[in-house]
């Protein structure tokens, strides 16, 4: 089974790379996140927190 690779961006601007539900890389720069999205087809999605 193929797990989806994605990047989330939190409201504070932190980017994290995930494979499925497993975080792989924390603290990506905005430039690195967008580079991965463009070159590898990785989706960037917003992460929301409910307070």
N, CA and C of each residue as an Amber inpcrd file, in Angstrom:
protein
   153
   0.8390000  -1.1760000   0.0000000   0.0000000   0.0000000   0.0000000
   0.8860000   1.2420000   0.0000000   0.5480000   2.2050000  -0.8390000
   1.3280000   3.4300000  -0.9750000   0.8140000   4.5010000  -0.0260000
   1.6960000   5.0080000   0.8490000   1.3010000   6.0620000   1.7820000
   1.5300000   7.4330000   1.1320000   0.6100000   8.3380000   1.3680000
   0.6790000   9.6780000   0.8070000   1.7670000  10.4790000   1.5180000
   2.5630000  11.2020000   0.7460000   3.5570000  12.1140000   1.2940000
   2.9840000  13.5120000   1.1660000   3.0280000  14.2810000   2.2720000
   2.4540000  15.6230000   2.2730000   3.2330000  16.5100000   3.2180000
   3.0220000  17.7900000   3.0710000   3.6360000  18.7820000   3.9590000
   2.5100000  19.5660000   4.5990000   2.5940000  19.7490000   5.9030000
   1.6160000  20.6000000   6.5780000   2.3110000  21.8790000   7.0130000
   1.5430000  22.9680000   7.0000000   2.0320000  24.2390000   7.5250000
   1.0890000  24.6620000   8.6430000   1.6720000  24.9150000   9.8100000
   0.8960000  25.3050000  10.9820000   0.6620000  26.8170000  10.9580000
  -0.2850000  27.2900000  11.7510000  -0.5510000  28.7380000  11.8000000
   0.6800000  29.5800000  12.1560000   1.6450000  28.9930000  12.8810000
   2.8540000  29.7420000  13.2420000   3.9220000  29.6970000  12.1540000
   3.6010000  29.0520000  11.0130000   4.5080000  29.0300000   9.8710000
   5.4780000  27.8670000   9.8290000   5.3480000  26.8920000  10.7320000
   6.2320000  25.7220000  10.7140000   5.7460000  24.6970000   9.6890000
   6.6840000  24.1800000   8.9050000   6.3900000  23.1710000   7.8850000
   6.9170000  21.8220000   8.3520000   6.1120000  20.7530000   8.1490000
   6.5090000  19.3910000   8.5150000   6.1720000  18.4530000   7.3680000
   7.1140000  17.5760000   7.0280000   6.9090000  16.5640000   5.9910000
   6.4090000  15.2930000   6.6400000   5.3340000  14.7260000   6.1060000
   4.7360000  13.4870000   6.6130000   4.7070000  12.4250000   5.5220000
   4.8210000  11.1670000   5.9440000   4.4770000  10.0160000   5.0940000
   3.3460000   9.3190000   5.8170000   2.1620000   9.3440000   5.2250000
   0.9800000   8.8590000   5.9240000   0.7280000   9.7670000   7.1090000
   0.6640000   9.1900000   8.2980000   0.4830000   9.9870000   9.5200000
   1.7820000  10.1320000  10.3060000   2.8910000   9.6620000   9.7310000
   4.1760000   9.6850000  10.4140000   4.9850000  10.9180000  10.0090000
   5.3250000  11.7810000  10.9720000   6.1690000  12.9290000  10.6330000
   7.5890000  12.4730000  10.3160000   8.1440000  12.9760000   9.2220000
   9.5010000  12.5940000   8.8140000  10.5120000  13.7100000   9.0550000
  10.1510000  14.9330000   8.6900000  11.0660000  16.0680000   8.8360000
  10.3050000  17.2430000   9.4250000  10.7710000  17.7190000  10.5670000
  10.2080000  18.9030000  11.2070000  11.0330000  20.1260000  10.8140000
  10.4090000  21.2820000  10.7950000  11.1430000  22.5360000  10.6250000
  11.6540000  22.8100000   9.2320000  10.9490000  22.3210000   8.2220000
  11.3310000  22.6630000   6.8510000  11.2080000  24.1750000   6.6590000
  12.0880000  24.7450000   5.8600000  11.9310000  26.1470000   5.5030000
  10.8280000  26.2650000   4.4690000  10.2810000  27.4500000   4.3410000
   9.2330000  27.6810000   3.3330000   9.7650000  27.3490000   1.9370000
  10.9990000  27.7740000   1.6600000  11.6020000  27.5360000   0.3420000
  11.7590000  26.0420000   0.0640000  12.2030000  25.2890000   1.0760000
  12.3710000  23.8440000   0.9020000  11.0220000  23.1630000   0.6910000
  10.0130000  23.5870000   1.4500000   8.6820000  22.9960000   1.3160000
   8.1250000  23.2260000  -0.0820000   8.2620000  24.4530000  -0.5960000
   7.7390000  24.7450000  -1.9190000   8.5500000  24.0700000  -3.0080000
   9.8400000  23.9140000  -2.7930000  10.6800000  23.1920000  -3.7480000
  10.2580000  21.7290000  -3.8510000  10.0010000  21.0850000  -2.6950000
   9.5190000  19.6990000  -2.7060000   8.1600000  19.5980000  -3.3980000
   7.3050000  20.5590000  -3.1200000   5.9740000  20.5460000  -3.7240000
   6.0710000  20.6330000  -5.2440000   6.9280000  21.5090000  -5.7420000
   7.0560000  21.6930000  -7.1860000   7.7670000  20.5350000  -7.8660000
   8.8620000  20.0720000  -7.2770000   9.6700000  19.0590000  -7.9580000
   9.1640000  17.6390000  -7.7740000   8.5210000  17.3620000  -6.6430000
   8.1070000  15.9890000  -6.3450000   6.5940000  15.8080000  -6.3020000
   5.8500000  16.8740000  -6.5000000   4.4000000  16.7590000  -6.4720000
   3.8310000  16.5540000  -5.0760000   4.5590000  17.0100000  -4.0570000
   4.0890000  16.8760000  -2.6830000   3.0480000  17.9600000  -2.4150000
   1.9660000  17.5990000  -1.7730000   0.8910000  18.5350000  -1.4610000
   1.2100000  19.2620000  -0.1610000   0.9680000  20.5820000  -0.1520000
   1.0980000  21.3720000   1.0700000  -0.3090000  21.6840000   1.5570000
  -0.5710000  21.3560000   2.8160000  -1.8990000  21.6250000   3.3700000
  -1.7660000  22.3450000   4.6970000  -2.7610000  23.1380000   5.0070000
  -2.7640000  23.8740000   6.2750000  -3.2080000  22.9690000   7.3960000
  -2.5380000  23.0950000   8.5350000  -2.9250000  22.3780000   9.7410000
  -3.5730000  23.3840000  10.6860000  -4.7230000  23.0380000  11.2080000
  -5.4290000  23.9320000  12.1120000  -5.4570000  23.3230000  13.4910000
  -5.4160000  24.1790000  14.4900000  -5.5800000  23.6980000  15.8630000
  -6.8640000  24.3000000  16.4250000  -7.5880000  23.5090000  17.1770000
  -8.8260000  23.9560000  17.7910000  -8.5520000  24.1920000  19.2610000
  -8.8040000  25.3950000  19.6860000  -8.5560000  25.7580000  21.0940000
  -9.8530000  25.8840000  21.8360000
